[in-house]
Amino acid sequence: MPPDIHRPALLREHNFIAQQWRVAASGRVYTVSDPATGLDFAEVPDSGADDARAAVDAAHAAFPGWRARTARERAQFLKRWHALIIAHQEELGRLISREQGKPQHEGRGEVLYAASYVEWFAEEATRTYGDLIPEPVRGKKLMVVKEPVGVVAAITPWNFPAAMIARKIAPALAAGCTVVAKPAEDTPLTSLALVRLAEEAGIPHGVLNIVTASRANAPAVVDVWLADPRVRKITFTGSTAVGKHLARESAGTLKKLSLELGGNAPFIVFDDADLDAAVEGLMASKFRNGGQTCVCPNRVYVQDGVHDAFVGKLVARVAALRVGPASEPDSQIGPMINARAIEKIERHVADAVANGARVVTGGTRLRDSQRDGPHYYAPTVLVGAQAAMECSCEETFGPVVPVTRFHDEADVVREANATPFGLASYFYSRDIARVWRVADQLECGIVGINEGALAAESAPFGGVKESGYGREGSRYGLDDYMHTKYLCQGQL
Ligand code: ADP
């Protein structure tokens, strides 16, 4: 039992299937480790195909009952769940920081962010309006109603263990769908704790099911869901490679899909920008969760006239960031999630330097007596980054800012768009015509204009191109869990 989790009831180390906390059918477990120390601190089921199938059996059996409830009843459940999440903000925040590594204030903040989706969809549940369409000929009525798609499989990543699962489960339940979920192998405990609170909030039998699995066994679980015709939708946040696999494999039963995949966000600072605001925005968007977010700027373009001044201000801020475990309350950058993550960061920085970029601050893994874990990387600024470097082509997912100097607006927009990805983009400018021109041309789902903090439960979150499709949050988010049924009544 981790000593810093005050309410033992919130720590669950079992699957939740058909309203029961169960071990894996095989009896196998895998360990969850603390990224701050690399030490194991919990064990959860290493589930397989049998567990995945049992979860679908339960969700499928529960679907008719759940969809038959009024939207108001479903909303009431979500409101109770929301209240319990808020009441356990501290414990959940600590659990997030413990298994994921983010600083304490970010862990607590993520709980509120996750809860905001539950509240939003509690409210939206009652607004799934249909339409009455003016009849083209006399004697008919044309109507449109929205229906829940059925059983939804939710597969989530490790970087926001509470928010990612909440913003999938909440709209699914609001719409009248039932759910089978698999959290990321690195961070299953927060998801299990949220499901425990859903149980306390009175979720009916079989409506919400969750199974955990190691990375090696993730395909065994998910493949069952991909092949099962009873699963009508897959909602996934994670890498583009896995997203494409899910799209291919779910084609056999033509499931509805929401894919929130990788990004490669550009952050453009024009000569006419408010430089202090741009530095502030970059700090907020880049270093949240140590740079391990899919919307965080990955490529920073700064125009000639302000390049040196911007880099000077940025480096002063980056060099002052405090790196350390979440157990130290003033930490601003935690450990990276695992060895794979830190190796990628090292590879990207080494490649950039080998190809002519210069490290202005950081550029190394950290190890000292305070930071004795294996996964700390110094916040880093590189100048002279170029388009062909690995750090410009794919997400580094760490506290590294590669800066590229540019001269011309049209060139930088072209370069910003020269990626298969299209999730978030940011730019800073005080020229009103440029603001509209650039916002219009950026190929992405989300644009920050003189703003680094974009996420809100009331706004649509999602990408274009190989960043995926579907939207989470907002009034658009519920449609992803419903289909549109047309009713035509004649003989009137
Ligand atoms: P990351 O590289 O950030 O871990 P992934 O896309 O690999 O992102 O993981 C996101 C989620 O997808 C996790 O829940 C993980 O277990 C799951 N996953 C990984 N590989 C597969 C796979 N081959 N089939 C199904 N799910 C997978």
Short mmCIF file of C-alpha atoms and ligand atoms in Angstrom, two decimals:
data_model
loop_
_atom_site.label_atom_id
_atom_site.label_comp_id
_atom_site.label_asym_id
_atom_site.label_seq_id
_atom_site.Cartn_x
_atom_site.Cartn_y
_atom_site.Cartn_z
CA MET A 1 0.00 0.00 0.00
CA PRO A 2 1.55 3.34 -0.93
CA PRO A 3 1.81 5.32 2.33
CA ASP A 4 0.55 8.55 0.82
CA ILE A 5 -2.89 7.30 -0.17
CA HIS A 6 -5.04 8.09 2.82
CA ARG A 7 -8.21 6.33 1.84
CA PRO A 8 -7.37 2.68 1.28
CA ALA A 9 -10.77 2.10 -0.30
CA LEU A 10 -9.66 4.21 -3.27
CA LEU A 11 -6.74 1.97 -4.09
CA ARG A 12 -8.08 -0.90 -6.16
CA GLU A 13 -5.88 -3.62 -7.61
CA HIS A 14 -8.56 -5.64 -9.41
CA ASN A 15 -10.60 -5.54 -12.59
CA PHE A 16 -14.19 -4.34 -12.31
CA ILE A 17 -16.42 -6.59 -14.40
CA ALA A 18 -20.18 -7.10 -13.97
CA GLN A 19 -20.12 -5.13 -10.71
CA GLN A 20 -17.43 -7.32 -9.15
CA TRP A 21 -13.81 -6.57 -8.31
CA ARG A 22 -12.02 -9.56 -9.82
CA VAL A 23 -8.57 -10.97 -10.45
CA ALA A 24 -7.65 -11.90 -14.01
CA ALA A 25 -9.07 -15.24 -15.16
CA SER A 26 -5.48 -16.47 -15.50
CA GLY A 27 -4.62 -15.18 -12.02
CA ARG A 28 -1.70 -13.24 -13.53
CA VAL A 29 -0.66 -9.81 -12.28
CA TYR A 30 1.86 -7.19 -13.30
CA THR A 31 3.48 -4.48 -11.21
CA VAL A 32 2.99 -0.73 -11.31
CA SER A 33 6.07 1.33 -10.55
CA ASP A 34 6.67 4.86 -9.31
CA PRO A 35 8.47 6.76 -12.08
CA ALA A 36 10.15 8.97 -9.47
CA THR A 37 12.08 6.03 -8.04
CA GLY A 38 11.62 3.20 -10.50
CA LEU A 39 10.34 1.07 -7.59
CA ASP A 40 7.26 -1.15 -7.83
CA PHE A 41 4.40 -0.20 -5.50
CA ALA A 42 1.22 -1.97 -6.65
CA GLU A 43 0.02 -5.04 -8.54
CA VAL A 44 -2.93 -5.20 -10.90
CA PRO A 45 -4.42 -7.95 -13.08
CA ASP A 46 -2.56 -8.82 -16.26
CA SER A 47 -5.78 -9.55 -18.09
CA GLY A 48 -6.27 -11.53 -21.25
CA ALA A 49 -8.92 -12.49 -23.76
CA ASP A 50 -11.23 -14.15 -21.22
CA ASP A 51 -11.40 -11.03 -19.07
CA ALA A 52 -11.95 -8.84 -22.13
CA ARG A 53 -14.82 -11.07 -23.26
CA ALA A 54 -16.39 -11.13 -19.79
CA ALA A 55 -16.34 -7.33 -19.75
CA VAL A 56 -18.16 -7.17 -23.09
CA ASP A 57 -20.69 -9.78 -21.93
CA ALA A 58 -21.50 -7.55 -18.94
CA ALA A 59 -21.61 -4.31 -20.94
CA HIS A 60 -23.75 -5.87 -23.65
CA ALA A 61 -26.22 -7.30 -21.14
CA ALA A 62 -26.46 -3.92 -19.36
CA PHE A 63 -26.98 -1.84 -22.50
CA PRO A 64 -30.78 -2.17 -22.96
CA GLY A 65 -31.42 -1.16 -19.34
CA TRP A 66 -29.04 1.76 -19.35
CA ARG A 67 -30.26 3.23 -22.62
CA ALA A 68 -33.85 2.87 -21.43
CA ARG A 69 -33.23 5.17 -18.49
CA THR A 70 -34.15 8.78 -18.97
CA ALA A 71 -31.36 11.17 -19.79
CA ARG A 72 -32.11 12.87 -16.48
CA GLU A 73 -31.45 9.63 -14.58
CA ARG A 74 -28.14 9.12 -16.36
CA ALA A 75 -27.26 12.74 -15.62
CA GLN A 76 -28.02 12.24 -11.95
CA PHE A 77 -25.58 9.37 -11.78
CA LEU A 78 -22.90 11.49 -13.49
CA LYS A 79 -23.53 14.33 -11.04
CA ARG A 80 -23.07 12.01 -8.08
CA TRP A 81 -19.87 10.67 -9.64
CA HIS A 82 -18.66 14.23 -10.23
CA ALA A 83 -19.30 15.17 -6.60
CA LEU A 84 -17.35 12.15 -5.37
CA ILE A 85 -14.41 12.91 -7.66
CA ILE A 86 -14.29 16.47 -6.35
CA ALA A 87 -14.56 15.24 -2.76
CA HIS A 88 -11.52 13.01 -3.36
CA GLN A 89 -9.42 15.55 -5.22
CA GLU A 90 -6.50 15.25 -2.83
CA GLU A 91 -6.30 11.46 -2.81
CA LEU A 92 -6.81 11.15 -6.54
CA GLY A 93 -4.26 13.89 -7.19
CA ARG A 94 -1.70 12.07 -5.06
CA LEU A 95 -2.42 8.81 -6.85
CA ILE A 96 -1.95 10.46 -10.25
CA SER A 97 1.36 11.96 -9.15
CA ARG A 98 2.45 8.68 -7.66
CA GLU A 99 1.89 6.50 -10.71
CA GLN A 100 2.44 9.09 -13.41
CA GLY A 101 5.06 11.37 -11.84
CA LYS A 102 3.55 14.81 -12.43
CA PRO A 103 3.99 17.52 -9.77
CA GLN A 104 1.40 17.65 -6.99
CA HIS A 105 -0.32 20.82 -8.16
CA GLU A 106 -0.70 19.28 -11.61
CA GLY A 107 -2.09 16.06 -10.15
CA ARG A 108 -4.72 18.02 -8.20
CA GLY A 109 -5.41 20.15 -11.27
CA GLU A 110 -5.93 17.08 -13.43
CA VAL A 111 -8.60 15.80 -11.03
CA LEU A 112 -10.57 19.03 -11.49
CA TYR A 113 -10.05 18.85 -15.23
CA ALA A 114 -11.28 15.24 -15.34
CA ALA A 115 -14.26 16.15 -13.15
CA SER A 116 -15.16 19.04 -15.42
CA TYR A 117 -15.88 16.57 -18.24
CA VAL A 118 -18.10 14.49 -16.00
CA GLU A 119 -20.08 17.58 -14.99
CA TRP A 120 -20.26 18.85 -18.56
CA PHE A 121 -21.64 15.58 -19.90
CA ALA A 122 -24.06 15.28 -16.98
CA GLU A 123 -25.47 18.54 -18.29
CA GLU A 124 -25.26 17.62 -21.97
CA ALA A 125 -26.96 14.24 -21.37
CA THR A 126 -30.32 15.99 -21.29
CA ARG A 127 -29.72 17.92 -24.52
CA THR A 128 -29.40 15.22 -27.15
CA TYR A 129 -32.04 16.86 -29.28
CA GLY A 130 -33.39 15.46 -32.51
CA ASP A 131 -35.16 17.30 -35.34
CA LEU A 132 -38.50 17.59 -37.05
CA ILE A 133 -37.94 18.08 -40.76
CA PRO A 134 -40.57 19.88 -42.87
CA GLU A 135 -42.23 17.18 -44.94
CA PRO A 136 -41.51 17.26 -48.70
CA VAL A 137 -44.99 15.83 -49.49
CA ARG A 138 -48.28 15.95 -47.60
CA GLY A 139 -49.22 13.08 -45.31
CA LYS A 140 -45.77 12.31 -43.90
CA LYS A 141 -43.78 13.24 -40.82
CA LEU A 142 -39.96 13.24 -40.98
CA MET A 143 -38.19 12.99 -37.65
CA VAL A 144 -34.61 12.57 -36.46
CA VAL A 145 -33.66 11.07 -33.12
CA LYS A 146 -30.25 10.40 -31.56
CA GLU A 147 -29.49 6.93 -30.20
CA PRO A 148 -26.56 5.55 -28.20
CA VAL A 149 -24.26 3.44 -30.38
CA GLY A 150 -24.06 0.53 -27.92
CA VAL A 151 -21.05 -0.94 -26.13
CA VAL A 152 -18.04 1.39 -26.25
CA ALA A 153 -14.44 0.25 -25.76
CA ALA A 154 -12.21 2.99 -24.30
CA ILE A 155 -8.42 2.67 -24.51
CA THR A 156 -6.38 5.37 -22.84
CA PRO A 157 -2.77 6.57 -22.49
CA TRP A 158 -0.72 7.24 -19.35
CA ASN A 159 -0.12 10.99 -19.51
CA PHE A 160 -3.48 12.04 -18.02
CA PRO A 161 -4.64 8.96 -16.11
CA ALA A 162 -7.82 10.63 -14.81
CA ALA A 163 -8.74 13.06 -17.58
CA MET A 164 -8.38 10.68 -20.51
CA ILE A 165 -10.65 8.04 -19.03
CA ALA A 166 -13.18 10.59 -17.71
CA ARG A 167 -13.59 12.33 -21.01
CA LYS A 168 -14.39 9.05 -22.71
CA ILE A 169 -16.53 7.37 -20.07
CA ALA A 170 -18.61 10.45 -19.20
CA PRO A 171 -19.97 11.14 -22.71
CA ALA A 172 -20.47 7.41 -23.36
CA LEU A 173 -22.58 7.02 -20.23
CA ALA A 174 -24.40 10.30 -20.86
CA ALA A 175 -25.37 9.11 -24.34
CA GLY A 176 -26.72 5.82 -22.95
CA CYS A 177 -23.80 3.60 -24.00
CA THR A 178 -22.18 1.02 -21.74
CA VAL A 179 -18.41 0.81 -21.44
CA VAL A 180 -15.46 -1.55 -21.37
CA ALA A 181 -12.20 0.25 -20.65
CA LYS A 182 -8.49 -0.53 -20.62
CA PRO A 183 -6.24 2.08 -19.03
CA ALA A 184 -2.58 2.44 -19.97
CA GLU A 185 -0.34 -0.17 -18.40
CA ASP A 186 1.83 2.44 -16.65
CA THR A 187 -1.07 4.18 -14.89
CA PRO A 188 -3.99 1.84 -14.13
CA LEU A 189 -4.57 2.87 -10.51
CA THR A 190 -6.19 6.27 -11.04
CA SER A 191 -8.64 4.74 -13.51
CA LEU A 192 -9.49 1.96 -11.08
CA ALA A 193 -10.00 4.57 -8.34
CA LEU A 194 -12.37 6.53 -10.59
CA VAL A 195 -14.33 3.36 -11.29
CA ARG A 196 -14.46 2.68 -7.55
CA LEU A 197 -16.05 6.12 -7.12
CA ALA A 198 -18.47 5.37 -9.95
CA GLU A 199 -19.48 2.25 -8.04
CA GLU A 200 -20.05 4.38 -4.94
CA ALA A 201 -22.09 6.81 -7.05
CA GLY A 202 -24.42 3.92 -7.92
CA ILE A 203 -23.44 2.86 -11.43
CA PRO A 204 -25.81 0.00 -12.34
CA HIS A 205 -24.64 -3.56 -12.85
CA GLY A 206 -22.46 -4.06 -15.94
CA VAL A 207 -22.70 -0.49 -17.24
CA LEU A 208 -19.03 0.28 -16.60
CA ASN A 209 -16.28 -2.35 -16.76
CA ILE A 210 -12.53 -1.97 -16.62
CA VAL A 211 -9.69 -4.42 -17.19
CA THR A 212 -5.98 -3.80 -16.77
CA ALA A 213 -3.18 -5.43 -18.73
CA SER A 214 0.58 -5.17 -19.15
CA ARG A 215 1.89 -3.77 -22.41
CA ALA A 216 2.62 -7.30 -23.59
CA ASN A 217 -1.00 -8.31 -23.02
CA ALA A 218 -2.71 -5.11 -24.22
CA PRO A 219 -3.22 -6.58 -27.72
CA ALA A 220 -4.76 -9.76 -26.26
CA VAL A 221 -7.43 -7.65 -24.54
CA VAL A 222 -8.00 -5.12 -27.28
CA ASP A 223 -8.03 -7.68 -30.11
CA VAL A 224 -11.06 -9.33 -28.50
CA TRP A 225 -12.87 -5.99 -28.50
CA LEU A 226 -11.83 -5.24 -32.08
CA ALA A 227 -13.22 -8.54 -33.31
CA ASP A 228 -16.42 -8.59 -31.23
CA PRO A 229 -19.42 -7.31 -33.23
CA ARG A 230 -21.15 -6.35 -29.97
CA VAL A 231 -18.59 -3.57 -29.45
CA ARG A 232 -19.94 -0.75 -31.60
CA LYS A 233 -17.38 1.92 -30.96
CA ILE A 234 -13.71 2.28 -30.10
CA THR A 235 -12.54 5.49 -28.48
CA PHE A 236 -8.77 5.74 -28.25
CA THR A 237 -6.14 8.25 -27.22
CA GLY A 238 -2.54 7.27 -27.91
CA SER A 239 0.01 6.87 -30.65
CA THR A 240 -0.75 7.15 -34.34
CA ALA A 241 0.70 3.68 -34.96
CA VAL A 242 -1.71 2.01 -32.53
CA GLY A 243 -4.58 4.24 -33.75
CA LYS A 244 -4.05 3.01 -37.32
CA HIS A 245 -3.96 -0.57 -36.09
CA LEU A 246 -7.31 -0.05 -34.35
CA ALA A 247 -8.81 1.53 -37.47
CA ARG A 248 -7.64 -1.36 -39.65
CA GLU A 249 -8.71 -4.12 -37.29
CA SER A 250 -12.10 -2.66 -36.43
CA ALA A 251 -12.98 -2.47 -40.12
CA GLY A 252 -14.11 -6.10 -39.97
CA THR A 253 -17.15 -5.08 -37.95
CA LEU A 254 -17.23 -1.42 -39.11
CA LYS A 255 -17.17 0.14 -35.68
CA LYS A 256 -17.50 3.84 -35.08
CA LEU A 257 -14.11 5.28 -34.10
CA SER A 258 -12.76 8.28 -32.24
CA LEU A 259 -8.99 8.54 -32.50
CA GLU A 260 -7.05 11.20 -30.66
CA LEU A 261 -3.51 10.50 -31.80
CA GLY A 262 -0.11 12.08 -31.77
CA GLY A 263 0.62 15.72 -32.53
CA ASN A 264 3.64 17.74 -33.60
CA ALA A 265 2.49 21.19 -32.57
CA PRO A 266 4.17 24.26 -34.03
CA PHE A 267 4.48 27.38 -31.83
CA ILE A 268 5.16 30.48 -33.93
CA VAL A 269 6.33 33.81 -32.55
CA PHE A 270 6.08 36.68 -35.04
CA ASP A 271 8.05 39.92 -34.83
CA ASP A 272 4.92 41.76 -33.74
CA ALA A 273 4.17 39.43 -30.80
CA ASP A 274 4.05 40.42 -27.16
CA LEU A 275 7.27 38.56 -26.28
CA ASP A 276 6.59 38.22 -22.57
CA ALA A 277 3.15 36.78 -23.26
CA ALA A 278 4.68 34.40 -25.82
CA VAL A 279 7.29 33.17 -23.35
CA GLU A 280 4.58 32.75 -20.72
CA GLY A 281 2.37 30.83 -23.16
CA LEU A 282 5.23 28.59 -24.23
CA MET A 283 6.20 27.81 -20.65
CA ALA A 284 2.60 26.91 -19.80
CA SER A 285 1.96 24.78 -22.86
CA LYS A 286 5.39 23.17 -23.26
CA PHE A 287 6.25 22.21 -19.71
CA ARG A 288 2.89 20.97 -18.45
CA ASN A 289 3.42 17.38 -17.40
CA GLY A 290 7.11 17.73 -18.26
CA GLY A 291 6.30 18.11 -21.95
CA GLN A 292 4.42 14.82 -22.04
CA THR A 293 1.19 16.03 -23.65
CA CYS A 294 -0.02 15.57 -27.19
CA VAL A 295 -0.85 19.28 -27.57
CA CYS A 296 2.43 20.61 -26.24
CA PRO A 297 4.55 22.64 -28.66
CA ASN A 298 7.10 20.42 -30.33
CA ARG A 299 8.57 22.91 -32.81
CA VAL A 300 9.12 26.56 -31.91
CA TYR A 301 9.57 29.03 -34.78
CA VAL A 302 10.74 32.55 -33.93
CA GLN A 303 10.97 35.38 -36.46
CA ASP A 304 14.37 37.04 -37.10
CA GLY A 305 13.64 40.36 -35.45
CA VAL A 306 12.79 38.88 -32.04
CA HIS A 307 14.68 35.59 -32.13
CA ASP A 308 17.56 36.49 -29.83
CA ALA A 309 15.43 38.47 -27.37
CA PHE A 310 12.89 35.64 -27.20
CA VAL A 311 15.52 32.95 -26.70
CA GLY A 312 17.17 35.04 -23.94
CA LYS A 313 13.89 35.40 -22.01
CA LEU A 314 12.99 31.76 -22.58
CA VAL A 315 16.32 30.37 -21.42
CA ALA A 316 16.14 32.40 -18.19
CA ARG A 317 12.77 30.82 -17.41
CA VAL A 318 13.67 27.28 -18.48
CA ALA A 319 16.94 27.19 -16.53
CA ALA A 320 15.02 28.16 -13.38
CA LEU A 321 12.54 25.26 -13.58
CA ARG A 322 12.74 22.97 -10.57
CA VAL A 323 13.02 19.29 -11.46
CA GLY A 324 12.13 16.69 -8.87
CA PRO A 325 9.67 14.12 -7.58
CA ALA A 326 6.08 15.00 -6.80
CA SER A 327 6.85 14.33 -3.13
CA GLU A 328 8.67 17.70 -3.18
CA PRO A 329 5.84 20.24 -3.24
CA ASP A 330 7.75 22.86 -5.24
CA SER A 331 8.70 20.52 -8.10
CA GLN A 332 7.69 21.85 -11.51
CA ILE A 333 8.98 19.05 -13.74
CA GLY A 334 8.65 15.45 -12.62
CA PRO A 335 10.30 12.30 -13.90
CA MET A 336 9.53 11.04 -17.38
CA ILE A 337 7.16 8.09 -17.40
CA ASN A 338 9.57 5.25 -18.20
CA ALA A 339 12.86 4.21 -19.75
CA ARG A 340 11.42 4.20 -23.27
CA ALA A 341 10.40 7.84 -22.87
CA ILE A 342 13.75 9.09 -21.66
CA GLU A 343 15.64 7.16 -24.32
CA LYS A 344 13.56 8.89 -27.01
CA ILE A 345 14.37 12.32 -25.57
CA GLU A 346 18.08 11.50 -25.50
CA ARG A 347 17.93 10.25 -29.08
CA HIS A 348 16.20 13.41 -30.31
CA VAL A 349 18.65 15.76 -28.59
CA ALA A 350 21.68 13.77 -29.80
CA ASP A 351 20.34 13.80 -33.36
CA ALA A 352 19.70 17.56 -33.25
CA VAL A 353 23.18 18.30 -31.92
CA ALA A 354 24.82 15.96 -34.45
CA ASN A 355 23.04 17.87 -37.20
CA GLY A 356 24.04 21.35 -36.09
CA ALA A 357 21.65 22.46 -33.33
CA ARG A 358 23.17 23.99 -30.19
CA VAL A 359 22.13 23.29 -26.60
CA VAL A 360 21.63 26.61 -24.77
CA THR A 361 20.46 25.09 -21.50
CA GLY A 362 19.91 21.52 -20.32
CA GLY A 363 20.62 18.76 -22.80
CA THR A 364 21.30 15.95 -20.34
CA ARG A 365 19.68 13.33 -18.15
CA LEU A 366 19.80 14.30 -14.47
CA ARG A 367 21.07 12.18 -11.64
CA ASP A 368 21.93 13.43 -8.18
CA SER A 369 21.03 12.74 -4.59
CA GLN A 370 17.65 14.54 -4.76
CA ARG A 371 16.71 13.01 -8.07
CA ASP A 372 17.82 9.45 -7.61
CA GLY A 373 15.23 8.00 -9.95
CA PRO A 374 16.32 6.92 -13.38
CA HIS A 375 13.95 9.11 -15.41
CA TYR A 376 14.79 12.80 -14.95
CA TYR A 377 15.76 14.99 -17.90
CA ALA A 378 16.94 18.59 -17.64
CA PRO A 379 14.61 21.20 -19.18
CA THR A 380 16.33 21.99 -22.45
CA VAL A 381 16.45 24.73 -25.08
CA LEU A 382 18.06 24.03 -28.45
CA VAL A 383 18.66 26.68 -31.11
CA GLY A 384 19.28 26.07 -34.78
CA ALA A 385 16.69 23.29 -35.07
CA GLN A 386 15.94 22.25 -38.65
CA ALA A 387 13.04 20.51 -40.38
CA ALA A 388 14.86 17.23 -41.04
CA MET A 389 15.84 16.64 -37.41
CA GLU A 390 14.03 13.90 -35.50
CA CYS A 391 12.80 16.43 -32.93
CA SER A 392 11.00 18.33 -35.73
CA CYS A 393 9.50 15.24 -37.35
CA GLU A 394 7.96 13.48 -34.34
CA GLU A 395 6.85 14.29 -30.81
CA THR A 396 9.75 14.34 -28.36
CA PHE A 397 7.31 14.09 -25.42
CA GLY A 398 9.72 15.64 -22.96
CA PRO A 399 10.97 19.00 -21.63
CA VAL A 400 12.85 19.98 -24.78
CA VAL A 401 12.26 23.19 -26.79
CA PRO A 402 13.87 23.16 -30.24
CA VAL A 403 13.91 26.71 -31.66
CA THR A 404 14.03 27.41 -35.40
CA ARG A 405 14.64 30.93 -36.77
CA PHE A 406 12.40 32.07 -39.66
CA HIS A 407 12.06 35.11 -41.88
CA ASP A 408 8.83 34.95 -43.81
CA GLU A 409 5.20 34.33 -42.77
CA ALA A 410 4.31 32.18 -45.77
CA ASP A 411 7.42 30.03 -45.27
CA VAL A 412 6.73 29.40 -41.60
CA VAL A 413 3.10 28.48 -42.24
CA ARG A 414 4.25 26.04 -44.93
CA GLU A 415 6.81 24.54 -42.57
CA ALA A 416 4.30 24.36 -39.70
CA ASN A 417 1.97 22.36 -41.95
CA ALA A 418 4.72 20.13 -43.36
CA THR A 419 3.90 17.23 -41.06
CA PRO A 420 1.46 14.34 -41.26
CA PHE A 421 0.04 15.47 -37.90
CA GLY A 422 -2.50 18.17 -37.15
CA LEU A 423 -3.60 18.37 -33.53
CA ALA A 424 -2.69 21.73 -31.94
CA SER A 425 -0.90 24.85 -33.23
CA TYR A 426 0.00 28.08 -31.46
CA PHE A 427 1.04 31.49 -32.66
CA TYR A 428 1.65 34.92 -31.18
CA SER A 429 1.02 38.09 -33.16
CA ARG A 430 -0.64 41.47 -32.54
CA ASP A 431 -1.43 42.09 -36.19
CA ILE A 432 -5.15 41.45 -36.51
CA ALA A 433 -5.04 40.64 -40.23
CA ARG A 434 -2.19 38.19 -39.70
CA VAL A 435 -4.09 36.54 -36.86
CA TRP A 436 -6.97 35.62 -39.16
CA ARG A 437 -4.72 34.76 -42.09
CA VAL A 438 -2.51 32.38 -40.14
CA ALA A 439 -5.33 30.82 -38.09
CA ASP A 440 -7.10 30.10 -41.35
CA GLN A 441 -4.11 28.37 -42.94
CA LEU A 442 -2.87 26.18 -40.10
CA GLU A 443 -3.83 22.54 -40.70
CA CYS A 444 -4.90 21.36 -37.26
CA GLY A 445 -7.89 20.83 -35.00
CA ILE A 446 -6.95 23.33 -32.27
CA VAL A 447 -5.33 26.77 -32.57
CA GLY A 448 -3.98 28.83 -29.69
CA ILE A 449 -3.85 32.50 -30.71
CA ASN A 450 -1.83 34.47 -28.18
CA GLU A 451 -2.75 31.72 -25.73
CA GLY A 452 -0.95 28.63 -24.45
CA ALA A 453 -3.66 27.05 -22.28
CA LEU A 454 -6.38 25.72 -24.57
CA ALA A 455 -8.03 22.78 -22.86
CA ALA A 456 -11.61 23.23 -21.66
CA GLU A 457 -14.44 20.75 -21.26
CA SER A 458 -16.72 23.07 -23.23
CA ALA A 459 -14.38 23.17 -26.27
CA PRO A 460 -13.93 20.47 -28.94
CA PHE A 461 -10.62 18.63 -28.60
CA GLY A 462 -9.27 16.62 -31.53
CA GLY A 463 -7.17 16.68 -34.64
CA VAL A 464 -7.01 16.43 -38.41
CA LYS A 465 -4.73 14.43 -40.74
CA GLU A 466 -2.86 11.66 -38.88
CA SER A 467 -3.73 13.17 -35.52
CA GLY A 468 -7.04 11.37 -35.89
CA TYR A 469 -10.74 12.17 -35.95
CA GLY A 470 -13.62 12.66 -33.58
CA ARG A 471 -13.92 15.35 -30.91
CA GLU A 472 -13.92 15.12 -27.14
CA GLY A 473 -15.66 17.59 -24.85
CA SER A 474 -18.10 20.29 -25.94
CA ARG A 475 -21.50 19.81 -27.53
CA TYR A 476 -19.76 18.01 -30.39
CA GLY A 477 -18.32 15.39 -28.03
CA LEU A 478 -21.62 13.62 -27.38
CA ASP A 479 -22.35 13.03 -31.06
CA ASP A 480 -19.36 10.70 -31.23
CA TYR A 481 -21.26 8.26 -29.00
CA MET A 482 -24.59 8.43 -30.83
CA HIS A 483 -26.03 7.73 -34.19
CA THR A 484 -28.67 9.61 -36.03
CA LYS A 485 -31.88 7.72 -36.74
CA TYR A 486 -34.39 9.00 -39.27
CA LEU A 487 -38.05 8.10 -38.73
CA CYS A 488 -40.57 8.61 -41.48
CA GLN A 489 -44.25 8.22 -40.61
CA GLY A 490 -46.79 8.06 -43.43
CA GLN A 491 -50.56 7.74 -43.86
CA LEU A 492 -51.19 10.97 -41.96
P1 ADP B 1 2.40 5.36 -25.83
O1 ADP B 1 3.49 5.15 -26.83
O2 ADP B 1 2.24 6.76 -25.39
O3 ADP B 1 2.42 4.40 -24.69
P2 ADP B 1 0.41 3.80 -27.15
O4 ADP B 1 -0.42 4.15 -28.34
O5 ADP B 1 1.43 2.75 -27.32
O6 ADP B 1 1.04 5.15 -26.64
O7 ADP B 1 -0.53 3.37 -25.94
C1 ADP B 1 -1.81 3.93 -25.71
C2 ADP B 1 -2.75 2.83 -25.27
O8 ADP B 1 -2.80 1.84 -26.31
C3 ADP B 1 -2.34 2.10 -24.01
O9 ADP B 1 -3.51 1.79 -23.27
C4 ADP B 1 -1.68 0.84 -24.54
O10 ADP B 1 -1.73 -0.25 -23.65
C5 ADP B 1 -2.53 0.55 -25.76
N1 ADP B 1 -1.83 -0.27 -26.76
C6 ADP B 1 -0.51 -0.29 -27.05
N2 ADP B 1 -0.27 -1.16 -28.04
C7 ADP B 1 -1.45 -1.72 -28.39
C8 ADP B 1 -1.86 -2.70 -29.36
N3 ADP B 1 -1.00 -3.27 -30.18
N4 ADP B 1 -3.16 -3.00 -29.42
C9 ADP B 1 -4.04 -2.42 -28.61
N5 ADP B 1 -3.73 -1.49 -27.69
C10 ADP B 1 -2.46 -1.14 -27.56
#
